[in-house]
mmCIF file of N, CA and C and ligand atoms in Angstrom:
data_model
loop_
_atom_site.group_PDB
_atom_site.id
_atom_site.type_symbol
_atom_site.label_atom_id
_atom_site.label_comp_id
_atom_site.label_asym_id
_atom_site.label_seq_id
_atom_site.Cartn_x
_atom_site.Cartn_y
_atom_site.Cartn_z
ATOM 1 N N UNK A 1 183.108 73.815 35.633
ATOM 2 C CA UNK A 1 183.283 73.387 37.023
ATOM 3 C C UNK A 1 182.851 71.934 37.204
ATOM 4 N N UNK A 2 183.691 71.158 37.911
ATOM 5 C CA UNK A 2 183.305 69.778 38.209
ATOM 6 C C UNK A 2 182.907 69.665 39.669
ATOM 7 N N UNK A 3 181.972 68.771 39.918
ATOM 8 C CA UNK A 3 181.496 68.588 41.290
ATOM 9 C C UNK A 3 182.458 67.719 42.083
ATOM 10 N N UNK A 4 182.628 68.053 43.351
ATOM 11 C CA UNK A 4 183.369 67.144 44.232
ATOM 12 C C UNK A 4 182.477 66.587 45.328
ATOM 13 N N UNK A 5 181.167 66.736 45.142
ATOM 14 C CA UNK A 5 180.204 66.183 46.093
ATOM 15 C C UNK A 5 179.082 65.485 45.334
ATOM 16 N N UNK A 6 178.654 64.358 45.884
ATOM 17 C CA UNK A 6 177.473 63.690 45.330
ATOM 18 C C UNK A 6 176.264 64.204 46.094
ATOM 19 N N UNK A 7 175.409 64.927 45.382
ATOM 20 C CA UNK A 7 174.145 65.370 45.984
ATOM 21 C C UNK A 7 173.094 65.347 44.876
ATOM 22 N N UNK A 8 171.855 65.704 45.220
ATOM 23 C CA UNK A 8 170.793 65.587 44.217
ATOM 24 C C UNK A 8 171.067 66.452 43.001
ATOM 25 N N UNK A 9 171.637 67.621 43.231
ATOM 26 C CA UNK A 9 171.909 68.521 42.108
ATOM 27 C C UNK A 9 172.926 67.898 41.136
ATOM 28 N N UNK A 10 174.032 67.393 41.678
ATOM 29 C CA UNK A 10 175.063 66.849 40.783
ATOM 30 C C UNK A 10 174.593 65.558 40.117
ATOM 31 N N UNK A 11 173.756 64.775 40.796
ATOM 32 C CA UNK A 11 173.210 63.559 40.183
ATOM 33 C C UNK A 11 172.303 63.932 39.001
ATOM 34 N N UNK A 12 171.486 64.967 39.174
ATOM 35 C CA UNK A 12 170.610 65.402 38.071
ATOM 36 C C UNK A 12 171.456 65.854 36.878
ATOM 37 N N UNK A 13 172.570 66.530 37.142
ATOM 38 C CA UNK A 13 173.457 66.964 36.058
ATOM 39 C C UNK A 13 174.076 65.750 35.369
ATOM 40 N N UNK A 14 174.489 64.759 36.166
ATOM 41 C CA UNK A 14 175.070 63.536 35.589
ATOM 42 C C UNK A 14 174.070 62.854 34.655
ATOM 43 N N UNK A 15 172.844 62.690 35.122
ATOM 44 C CA UNK A 15 171.817 62.010 34.319
ATOM 45 C C UNK A 15 171.531 62.801 33.040
ATOM 46 N N UNK A 16 171.479 64.120 33.156
ATOM 47 C CA UNK A 16 171.200 64.951 31.976
ATOM 48 C C UNK A 16 172.396 65.043 31.032
ATOM 49 N N UNK A 17 173.562 64.710 31.515
ATOM 50 C CA UNK A 17 174.751 64.657 30.654
ATOM 51 C C UNK A 17 174.823 63.312 29.940
ATOM 52 N N UNK A 18 174.446 62.253 30.656
ATOM 53 C CA UNK A 18 174.603 60.883 30.145
ATOM 54 C C UNK A 18 173.595 60.545 29.042
ATOM 55 N N UNK A 19 172.302 60.771 29.275
ATOM 56 C CA UNK A 19 171.301 60.228 28.346
ATOM 57 C C UNK A 19 171.317 60.831 26.940
ATOM 58 N N UNK A 20 171.635 62.125 26.764
ATOM 59 C CA UNK A 20 171.770 62.602 25.378
ATOM 60 C C UNK A 20 172.866 61.844 24.619
ATOM 61 N N UNK A 21 173.938 61.437 25.310
ATOM 62 C CA UNK A 21 175.003 60.700 24.616
ATOM 63 C C UNK A 21 174.532 59.277 24.300
ATOM 64 N N UNK A 22 173.666 58.738 25.148
ATOM 65 C CA UNK A 22 173.064 57.422 24.890
ATOM 66 C C UNK A 22 172.234 57.483 23.603
ATOM 67 N N UNK A 23 171.421 58.539 23.498
ATOM 68 C CA UNK A 23 170.531 58.663 22.331
ATOM 69 C C UNK A 23 171.300 58.933 21.051
ATOM 70 N N UNK A 24 172.520 59.445 21.178
ATOM 71 C CA UNK A 24 173.320 59.744 19.987
ATOM 72 C C UNK A 24 174.213 58.576 19.593
ATOM 73 N N UNK A 25 174.149 57.487 20.343
ATOM 74 C CA UNK A 25 175.083 56.376 20.111
ATOM 75 C C UNK A 25 174.443 55.254 19.291
ATOM 76 N N UNK A 26 175.158 54.815 18.261
ATOM 77 C CA UNK A 26 174.608 53.804 17.336
ATOM 78 C C UNK A 26 174.317 52.471 18.021
ATOM 79 N N UNK A 27 175.168 52.078 18.977
ATOM 80 C CA UNK A 27 175.020 50.746 19.580
ATOM 81 C C UNK A 27 173.887 50.695 20.599
ATOM 82 N N UNK A 28 173.803 51.668 21.468
ATOM 83 C CA UNK A 28 172.801 51.576 22.546
ATOM 84 C C UNK A 28 171.483 52.302 22.283
ATOM 85 N N UNK A 29 171.506 53.311 21.406
ATOM 86 C CA UNK A 29 170.269 54.087 21.231
ATOM 87 C C UNK A 29 169.060 53.246 20.798
ATOM 88 N N UNK A 30 169.227 52.219 19.922
ATOM 89 C CA UNK A 30 168.030 51.492 19.484
ATOM 90 C C UNK A 30 167.217 50.902 20.641
ATOM 91 N N UNK A 31 167.892 50.434 21.697
ATOM 92 C CA UNK A 31 167.175 49.843 22.830
ATOM 93 C C UNK A 31 166.312 50.895 23.527
ATOM 94 N N UNK A 32 166.850 52.093 23.639
ATOM 95 C CA UNK A 32 166.138 53.166 24.328
ATOM 96 C C UNK A 32 165.021 53.728 23.449
ATOM 97 N N UNK A 33 165.304 53.881 22.155
ATOM 98 C CA UNK A 33 164.304 54.448 21.246
ATOM 99 C C UNK A 33 163.079 53.536 21.171
ATOM 100 N N UNK A 34 163.338 52.240 21.164
ATOM 101 C CA UNK A 34 162.255 51.245 21.138
ATOM 102 C C UNK A 34 161.280 51.429 22.307
ATOM 103 N N UNK A 35 161.809 51.714 23.493
ATOM 104 C CA UNK A 35 160.976 51.822 24.706
ATOM 105 C C UNK A 35 160.488 53.237 24.967
ATOM 106 N N UNK A 36 161.348 54.230 24.696
ATOM 107 C CA UNK A 36 161.065 55.581 25.185
ATOM 108 C C UNK A 36 160.966 56.633 24.075
ATOM 109 N N UNK A 37 161.235 56.223 22.823
ATOM 110 C CA UNK A 37 161.234 57.196 21.731
ATOM 111 C C UNK A 37 162.558 57.932 21.637
ATOM 112 N N UNK A 38 162.663 58.812 20.634
ATOM 113 C CA UNK A 38 163.961 59.445 20.379
ATOM 114 C C UNK A 38 164.028 60.912 20.787
ATOM 115 N N UNK A 39 162.995 61.394 21.491
ATOM 116 C CA UNK A 39 162.968 62.812 21.863
ATOM 117 C C UNK A 39 163.203 62.978 23.364
ATOM 118 N N UNK A 40 164.409 63.387 23.702
ATOM 119 C CA UNK A 40 164.797 63.505 25.114
ATOM 120 C C UNK A 40 163.911 64.523 25.859
ATOM 121 N N UNK A 41 163.256 65.411 25.125
ATOM 122 C CA UNK A 41 162.394 66.408 25.779
ATOM 123 C C UNK A 41 160.946 65.946 25.959
ATOM 124 N N UNK A 42 160.628 64.745 25.481
ATOM 125 C CA UNK A 42 159.258 64.251 25.604
ATOM 126 C C UNK A 42 158.946 63.921 27.069
ATOM 127 N N UNK A 43 157.645 63.922 27.431
ATOM 128 C CA UNK A 43 157.275 63.590 28.810
ATOM 129 C C UNK A 43 157.809 62.218 29.246
ATOM 130 N N UNK A 44 157.783 61.223 28.353
ATOM 131 C CA UNK A 44 158.230 59.875 28.737
ATOM 132 C C UNK A 44 159.732 59.869 29.061
ATOM 133 N N UNK A 45 160.519 60.633 28.270
ATOM 134 C CA UNK A 45 161.952 60.725 28.568
ATOM 135 C C UNK A 45 162.206 61.518 29.847
ATOM 136 N N UNK A 46 161.459 62.600 30.031
ATOM 137 C CA UNK A 46 161.659 63.418 31.240
ATOM 138 C C UNK A 46 161.362 62.580 32.481
ATOM 139 N N UNK A 47 160.341 61.728 32.363
ATOM 140 C CA UNK A 47 159.998 60.826 33.465
ATOM 141 C C UNK A 47 161.145 59.826 33.718
ATOM 142 N N UNK A 48 161.735 59.334 32.614
ATOM 143 C CA UNK A 48 162.844 58.392 32.751
ATOM 144 C C UNK A 48 164.043 59.069 33.441
ATOM 145 N N UNK A 49 164.337 60.304 33.049
ATOM 146 C CA UNK A 49 165.471 61.013 33.657
ATOM 147 C C UNK A 49 165.240 61.223 35.157
ATOM 148 N N UNK A 50 163.995 61.538 35.493
ATOM 149 C CA UNK A 50 163.617 61.725 36.905
ATOM 150 C C UNK A 50 163.793 60.408 37.681
ATOM 151 N N UNK A 51 163.296 59.306 37.061
ATOM 152 C CA UNK A 51 163.410 57.980 37.668
ATOM 153 C C UNK A 51 164.875 57.610 37.904
ATOM 154 N N UNK A 52 165.711 57.869 36.892
ATOM 155 C CA UNK A 52 167.129 57.516 37.006
ATOM 156 C C UNK A 52 167.860 58.399 38.014
ATOM 157 N N UNK A 53 167.441 59.662 38.120
ATOM 158 C CA UNK A 53 168.027 60.518 39.167
ATOM 159 C C UNK A 53 167.659 59.958 40.537
ATOM 160 N N UNK A 54 166.416 59.524 40.680
ATOM 161 C CA UNK A 54 165.995 58.930 41.960
ATOM 162 C C UNK A 54 166.744 57.634 42.244
ATOM 163 N N UNK A 55 166.941 56.831 41.190
ATOM 164 C CA UNK A 55 167.669 55.575 41.350
ATOM 165 C C UNK A 55 169.084 55.835 41.889
ATOM 166 N N UNK A 56 169.809 56.760 41.241
ATOM 167 C CA UNK A 56 171.190 57.016 41.677
ATOM 168 C C UNK A 56 171.234 57.731 43.022
ATOM 169 N N UNK A 57 170.209 58.544 43.314
ATOM 170 C CA UNK A 57 170.149 59.164 44.645
ATOM 171 C C UNK A 57 169.983 58.105 45.712
ATOM 172 N N UNK A 58 169.139 57.103 45.442
ATOM 173 C CA UNK A 58 168.949 56.082 46.472
ATOM 174 C C UNK A 58 170.212 55.234 46.611
ATOM 175 N N UNK A 59 170.941 55.007 45.490
ATOM 176 C CA UNK A 59 172.212 54.274 45.560
ATOM 177 C C UNK A 59 173.261 55.056 46.350
ATOM 178 N N UNK A 60 173.406 56.333 46.014
ATOM 179 C CA UNK A 60 174.527 57.113 46.535
ATOM 180 C C UNK A 60 174.210 57.779 47.864
ATOM 181 N N UNK A 61 172.973 58.190 48.035
ATOM 182 C CA UNK A 61 172.624 58.980 49.220
ATOM 183 C C UNK A 61 171.692 58.228 50.153
ATOM 184 N N UNK A 62 171.183 57.080 49.667
ATOM 185 C CA UNK A 62 170.262 56.291 50.495
ATOM 186 C C UNK A 62 169.002 57.053 50.856
ATOM 187 N N UNK A 63 168.555 57.932 49.950
ATOM 188 C CA UNK A 63 167.380 58.726 50.318
ATOM 189 C C UNK A 63 166.049 58.065 49.975
ATOM 190 N N UNK A 64 166.134 56.830 49.460
ATOM 191 C CA UNK A 64 164.924 56.008 49.386
ATOM 192 C C UNK A 64 163.811 56.452 48.451
ATOM 193 N N UNK A 65 164.127 57.318 47.473
ATOM 194 C CA UNK A 65 163.073 57.790 46.573
ATOM 195 C C UNK A 65 162.755 56.809 45.441
ATOM 196 N N UNK A 66 163.590 55.789 45.257
ATOM 197 C CA UNK A 66 163.383 54.861 44.148
ATOM 198 C C UNK A 66 162.853 53.535 44.678
ATOM 199 N N UNK A 67 161.712 53.101 44.132
ATOM 200 C CA UNK A 67 161.119 51.844 44.589
ATOM 201 C C UNK A 67 160.932 50.838 43.470
ATOM 202 N N UNK A 68 161.602 51.060 42.334
ATOM 203 C CA UNK A 68 161.380 50.178 41.183
ATOM 204 C C UNK A 68 162.184 48.895 41.259
ATOM 205 N N UNK A 69 162.118 48.139 40.184
ATOM 206 C CA UNK A 69 162.899 46.905 40.064
ATOM 207 C C UNK A 69 163.788 47.057 38.830
ATOM 208 N N UNK A 70 165.019 47.524 39.021
ATOM 209 C CA UNK A 70 165.860 47.858 37.871
ATOM 210 C C UNK A 70 166.119 46.673 36.945
ATOM 211 N N UNK A 71 166.345 45.493 37.499
ATOM 212 C CA UNK A 71 166.626 44.344 36.636
ATOM 213 C C UNK A 71 165.422 44.035 35.744
ATOM 214 N N UNK A 72 164.236 44.006 36.331
ATOM 215 C CA UNK A 72 163.026 43.598 35.597
ATOM 216 C C UNK A 72 162.829 44.417 34.328
ATOM 217 N N UNK A 73 163.174 45.709 34.388
ATOM 218 C CA UNK A 73 162.973 46.593 33.240
ATOM 219 C C UNK A 73 163.791 46.143 32.030
ATOM 220 N N UNK A 74 164.811 45.301 32.248
ATOM 221 C CA UNK A 74 165.734 44.954 31.163
ATOM 222 C C UNK A 74 165.495 43.593 30.525
ATOM 223 N N UNK A 75 164.483 42.871 30.998
ATOM 224 C CA UNK A 75 164.170 41.593 30.349
ATOM 225 C C UNK A 75 163.519 41.848 28.990
ATOM 226 N N UNK A 76 163.740 40.931 28.057
ATOM 227 C CA UNK A 76 163.059 41.026 26.765
ATOM 228 C C UNK A 76 163.644 42.043 25.812
ATOM 229 N N UNK A 77 164.788 42.629 26.156
ATOM 230 C CA UNK A 77 165.392 43.627 25.254
ATOM 231 C C UNK A 77 166.491 43.027 24.384
ATOM 232 N N UNK A 78 166.871 41.772 24.623
ATOM 233 C CA UNK A 78 167.972 41.151 23.892
ATOM 234 C C UNK A 78 169.265 41.955 23.983
ATOM 235 N N UNK A 79 169.605 42.336 25.196
ATOM 236 C CA UNK A 79 170.827 43.111 25.406
ATOM 237 C C UNK A 79 172.057 42.239 25.150
ATOM 238 N N UNK A 80 173.117 42.884 24.700
ATOM 239 C CA UNK A 80 174.352 42.163 24.366
ATOM 240 C C UNK A 80 175.500 42.677 25.235
ATOM 241 N N UNK A 81 176.594 41.887 25.261
ATOM 242 C CA UNK A 81 177.800 42.318 25.977
ATOM 243 C C UNK A 81 178.313 43.629 25.414
ATOM 244 N N UNK A 82 178.258 43.726 24.092
ATOM 245 C CA UNK A 82 178.729 44.948 23.432
ATOM 246 C C UNK A 82 177.916 46.164 23.898
ATOM 247 N N UNK A 83 176.584 45.982 24.006
ATOM 248 C CA UNK A 83 175.721 47.095 24.436
ATOM 249 C C UNK A 83 176.056 47.495 25.874
ATOM 250 N N UNK A 84 176.263 46.500 26.754
ATOM 251 C CA UNK A 84 176.632 46.822 28.137
ATOM 252 C C UNK A 84 177.964 47.542 28.195
ATOM 253 N N UNK A 85 178.940 47.045 27.417
ATOM 254 C CA UNK A 85 180.261 47.679 27.429
ATOM 255 C C UNK A 85 180.156 49.136 26.967
ATOM 256 N N UNK A 86 179.333 49.372 25.961
ATOM 257 C CA UNK A 86 179.188 50.733 25.443
ATOM 258 C C UNK A 86 178.445 51.623 26.452
ATOM 259 N N UNK A 87 177.393 51.062 27.068
ATOM 260 C CA UNK A 87 176.655 51.803 28.115
ATOM 261 C C UNK A 87 177.638 52.237 29.211
ATOM 262 N N UNK A 88 178.467 51.301 29.670
ATOM 263 C CA UNK A 88 179.417 51.611 30.742
ATOM 264 C C UNK A 88 180.442 52.649 30.296
ATOM 265 N N UNK A 89 180.889 52.535 29.053
ATOM 266 C CA UNK A 89 181.859 53.502 28.524
ATOM 267 C C UNK A 89 181.248 54.911 28.512
ATOM 268 N N UNK A 90 180.024 55.014 27.977
ATOM 269 C CA UNK A 90 179.378 56.334 27.893
ATOM 270 C C UNK A 90 179.096 56.904 29.286
ATOM 271 N N UNK A 91 178.752 56.011 30.221
ATOM 272 C CA UNK A 91 178.497 56.476 31.587
ATOM 273 C C UNK A 91 179.805 57.013 32.192
ATOM 274 N N UNK A 92 180.909 56.295 31.967
ATOM 275 C CA UNK A 92 182.204 56.745 32.497
ATOM 276 C C UNK A 92 182.601 58.098 31.907
ATOM 277 N N UNK A 93 182.326 58.300 30.619
ATOM 278 C CA UNK A 93 182.642 59.587 29.976
ATOM 279 C C UNK A 93 181.817 60.708 30.621
ATOM 280 N N UNK A 94 180.523 60.439 30.848
ATOM 281 C CA UNK A 94 179.652 61.446 31.477
ATOM 282 C C UNK A 94 180.127 61.729 32.904
ATOM 283 N N UNK A 95 180.478 60.679 33.640
ATOM 284 C CA UNK A 95 180.973 60.835 35.020
ATOM 285 C C UNK A 95 182.201 61.744 35.035
ATOM 286 N N UNK A 96 183.138 61.518 34.092
ATOM 287 C CA UNK A 96 184.357 62.327 34.051
ATOM 288 C C UNK A 96 184.084 63.782 33.675
ATOM 289 N N UNK A 97 182.984 64.005 32.944
ATOM 290 C CA UNK A 97 182.642 65.395 32.596
ATOM 291 C C UNK A 97 182.044 66.136 33.791
ATOM 292 N N UNK A 98 181.404 65.380 34.703
ATOM 293 C CA UNK A 98 180.624 66.017 35.772
ATOM 294 C C UNK A 98 181.359 66.049 37.111
ATOM 295 N N UNK A 99 182.109 64.978 37.410
ATOM 296 C CA UNK A 99 182.691 64.845 38.757
ATOM 297 C C UNK A 99 184.216 64.873 38.769
ATOM 298 N N UNK A 100 184.753 65.340 39.876
ATOM 299 C CA UNK A 100 186.176 65.167 40.177
ATOM 300 C C UNK A 100 186.445 63.664 40.270
ATOM 301 N N UNK A 101 187.647 63.225 39.838
ATOM 302 C CA UNK A 101 187.903 61.793 39.724
ATOM 303 C C UNK A 101 187.534 60.939 40.934
ATOM 304 N N UNK A 102 187.970 61.322 42.137
ATOM 305 C CA UNK A 102 187.735 60.408 43.258
ATOM 306 C C UNK A 102 186.256 60.273 43.591
ATOM 307 N N UNK A 103 185.485 61.319 43.321
ATOM 308 C CA UNK A 103 184.047 61.273 43.582
ATOM 309 C C UNK A 103 183.362 60.430 42.505
ATOM 310 N N UNK A 104 183.799 60.614 41.260
ATOM 311 C CA UNK A 104 183.204 59.881 40.149
ATOM 312 C C UNK A 104 183.418 58.378 40.234
ATOM 313 N N UNK A 105 184.503 57.978 40.901
ATOM 314 C CA UNK A 105 184.781 56.545 41.020
ATOM 315 C C UNK A 105 183.618 55.771 41.628
ATOM 316 N N UNK A 106 182.890 56.396 42.536
ATOM 317 C CA UNK A 106 181.745 55.712 43.149
ATOM 318 C C UNK A 106 180.786 55.217 42.063
ATOM 319 N N UNK A 107 180.452 56.111 41.104
ATOM 320 C CA UNK A 107 179.481 55.750 40.065
ATOM 321 C C UNK A 107 180.049 54.706 39.099
ATOM 322 N N UNK A 108 181.346 54.833 38.821
ATOM 323 C CA UNK A 108 181.958 53.847 37.909
ATOM 324 C C UNK A 108 181.914 52.458 38.538
ATOM 325 N N UNK A 109 182.325 52.387 39.801
ATOM 326 C CA UNK A 109 182.358 51.077 40.463
ATOM 327 C C UNK A 109 180.961 50.495 40.572
ATOM 328 N N UNK A 110 180.014 51.314 41.028
ATOM 329 C CA UNK A 110 178.652 50.828 41.194
ATOM 330 C C UNK A 110 178.036 50.364 39.872
ATOM 331 N N UNK A 111 178.243 51.158 38.817
ATOM 332 C CA UNK A 111 177.619 50.805 37.535
ATOM 333 C C UNK A 111 178.208 49.511 36.985
ATOM 334 N N UNK A 112 179.519 49.297 37.220
ATOM 335 C CA UNK A 112 180.138 48.049 36.745
ATOM 336 C C UNK A 112 179.585 46.844 37.487
ATOM 337 N N UNK A 113 179.401 46.996 38.785
ATOM 338 C CA UNK A 113 178.854 45.889 39.583
ATOM 339 C C UNK A 113 177.421 45.573 39.119
ATOM 340 N N UNK A 114 176.617 46.608 38.944
ATOM 341 C CA UNK A 114 175.218 46.391 38.552
ATOM 342 C C UNK A 114 175.150 45.781 37.143
ATOM 343 N N UNK A 115 176.001 46.278 36.236
ATOM 344 C CA UNK A 115 175.989 45.741 34.865
ATOM 345 C C UNK A 115 176.367 44.256 34.860
ATOM 346 N N UNK A 116 177.372 43.900 35.644
ATOM 347 C CA UNK A 116 177.755 42.470 35.732
ATOM 348 C C UNK A 116 176.604 41.641 36.271
ATOM 349 N N UNK A 117 175.946 42.176 37.292
ATOM 350 C CA UNK A 117 174.802 41.493 37.892
ATOM 351 C C UNK A 117 173.659 41.349 36.873
ATOM 352 N N UNK A 118 173.360 42.408 36.133
ATOM 353 C CA UNK A 118 172.318 42.350 35.096
ATOM 354 C C UNK A 118 172.676 41.289 34.057
ATOM 355 N N UNK A 119 173.916 41.308 33.578
ATOM 356 C CA UNK A 119 174.312 40.369 32.518
ATOM 357 C C UNK A 119 174.168 38.933 32.995
ATOM 358 N N UNK A 120 174.571 38.687 34.245
ATOM 359 C CA UNK A 120 174.444 37.324 34.785
ATOM 360 C C UNK A 120 172.973 36.935 34.879
ATOM 361 N N UNK A 121 172.152 37.830 35.392
ATOM 362 C CA UNK A 121 170.733 37.509 35.593
ATOM 363 C C UNK A 121 169.929 37.459 34.297
ATOM 364 N N UNK A 122 170.369 38.219 33.315
ATOM 365 C CA UNK A 122 169.660 38.230 32.020
ATOM 366 C C UNK A 122 170.192 37.139 31.096
ATOM 367 N N UNK A 123 171.275 36.471 31.522
ATOM 368 C CA UNK A 123 171.867 35.435 30.681
ATOM 369 C C UNK A 123 172.475 35.999 29.404
ATOM 370 N N UNK A 124 173.108 37.172 29.513
ATOM 371 C CA UNK A 124 173.756 37.771 28.334
ATOM 372 C C UNK A 124 175.055 37.022 28.036
ATOM 373 N N UNK A 125 175.099 36.350 26.911
ATOM 374 C CA UNK A 125 176.260 35.509 26.598
ATOM 375 C C UNK A 125 177.104 36.058 25.467
ATOM 376 N N UNK A 126 176.499 36.854 24.598
ATOM 377 C CA UNK A 126 177.296 37.341 23.465
ATOM 378 C C UNK A 126 177.103 38.835 23.268
HETATM 379 C C1 HEM B 201 173.021 47.684 27.558
HETATM 380 C C2 HEM B 201 172.814 48.402 28.647
HETATM 381 C C3 HEM B 201 171.467 48.996 28.992
HETATM 382 C C4 HEM B 201 170.417 49.322 28.193
HETATM 383 C C5 HEM B 201 170.316 49.260 26.672
HETATM 384 C C6 HEM B 201 169.362 49.821 29.059
HETATM 385 C C7 HEM B 201 168.127 50.272 28.634
HETATM 386 C C8 HEM B 201 167.089 50.651 29.456
HETATM 387 C C9 HEM B 201 165.766 51.019 29.001
HETATM 388 C C10 HEM B 201 165.314 51.071 27.533
HETATM 389 C C11 HEM B 201 165.030 51.299 30.088
HETATM 390 C C12 HEM B 201 163.546 51.729 30.118
HETATM 391 C C13 HEM B 201 162.691 50.502 30.270
HETATM 392 C C14 HEM B 201 161.210 50.831 30.266
HETATM 393 O O1 HEM B 201 160.811 51.884 30.778
HETATM 394 O O2 HEM B 201 160.446 50.010 29.758
HETATM 395 C C15 HEM B 201 165.887 51.129 31.250
HETATM 396 C C16 HEM B 201 165.503 51.334 32.551
HETATM 397 C C17 HEM B 201 166.373 51.374 33.606
HETATM 398 N N1 HEM B 201 167.725 51.106 33.572
HETATM 399 FE FE1 HEM B 201 168.746 50.422 31.978
HETATM 400 N N2 HEM B 201 169.798 49.787 30.359
HETATM 401 C C18 HEM B 201 171.076 49.305 30.370
HETATM 402 C C19 HEM B 201 171.897 49.135 31.468
HETATM 403 C C20 HEM B 201 171.617 49.620 32.715
HETATM 404 C C21 HEM B 201 172.543 49.633 33.836
HETATM 405 C C22 HEM B 201 173.971 49.074 33.786
HETATM 406 C C23 HEM B 201 171.872 50.223 34.874
HETATM 407 C C24 HEM B 201 172.340 50.525 36.276
HETATM 408 C C25 HEM B 201 173.616 50.711 36.582
HETATM 409 C C26 HEM B 201 170.541 50.555 34.421
HETATM 410 C C27 HEM B 201 169.554 51.128 35.200
HETATM 411 C C28 HEM B 201 168.243 51.279 34.821
HETATM 412 C C29 HEM B 201 167.174 51.682 35.732
HETATM 413 C C30 HEM B 201 167.305 51.992 37.223
HETATM 414 C C31 HEM B 201 166.003 51.735 34.975
HETATM 415 C C32 HEM B 201 164.596 52.093 35.470
HETATM 416 C C33 HEM B 201 163.878 50.815 35.897
HETATM 417 C C34 HEM B 201 162.484 51.104 36.399
HETATM 418 O O3 HEM B 201 161.558 51.200 35.562
HETATM 419 O O4 HEM B 201 162.311 51.253 37.626
HETATM 420 N N3 HEM B 201 170.420 50.183 33.109
HETATM 421 N N4 HEM B 201 167.131 50.726 30.827
#
């Protein structure tokens, strides 16, 4: 079953669908393993999944549970265009697994805008 509504439940499913694919990916996993380790069931990863669910809830539902600074977390990681492109690809795949197309478009559009903004602010050139 795919969701046709964005709510906290479907956002939690999206996040839990996306991050295991991140950890299994050769291009993006090293950045995450460096910061959070390689065990998605560890307390640090569970905290990250919770944080990211709150982040997307505040984006999509405006429920204000996220108070972090998303850009700041990405300085000093030496992120590349290739890594961003792969992150966006994996996110789009997870979105398509969880949501009906028109609902999923919200996350695709938002993630592309944020990724472009991150790349500009982080000075990602290659
Ligand atoms: C190459 C692409 C990306 C990589 C490798 C990456 C990696 C990471 C890592 C390792 C963290 C944890 C940092 C820490 O706890 O020290 C993090 C945090 C985070 N990322 Fe990304 N990220 C990427 C792109 C994005 C994009 C495009 C978004 C949003 C659309 C995003 C949203 C966030 C948020 C909200 C946090 C939590 C920030 C906080 O601590 O409040 N990331 N990311």
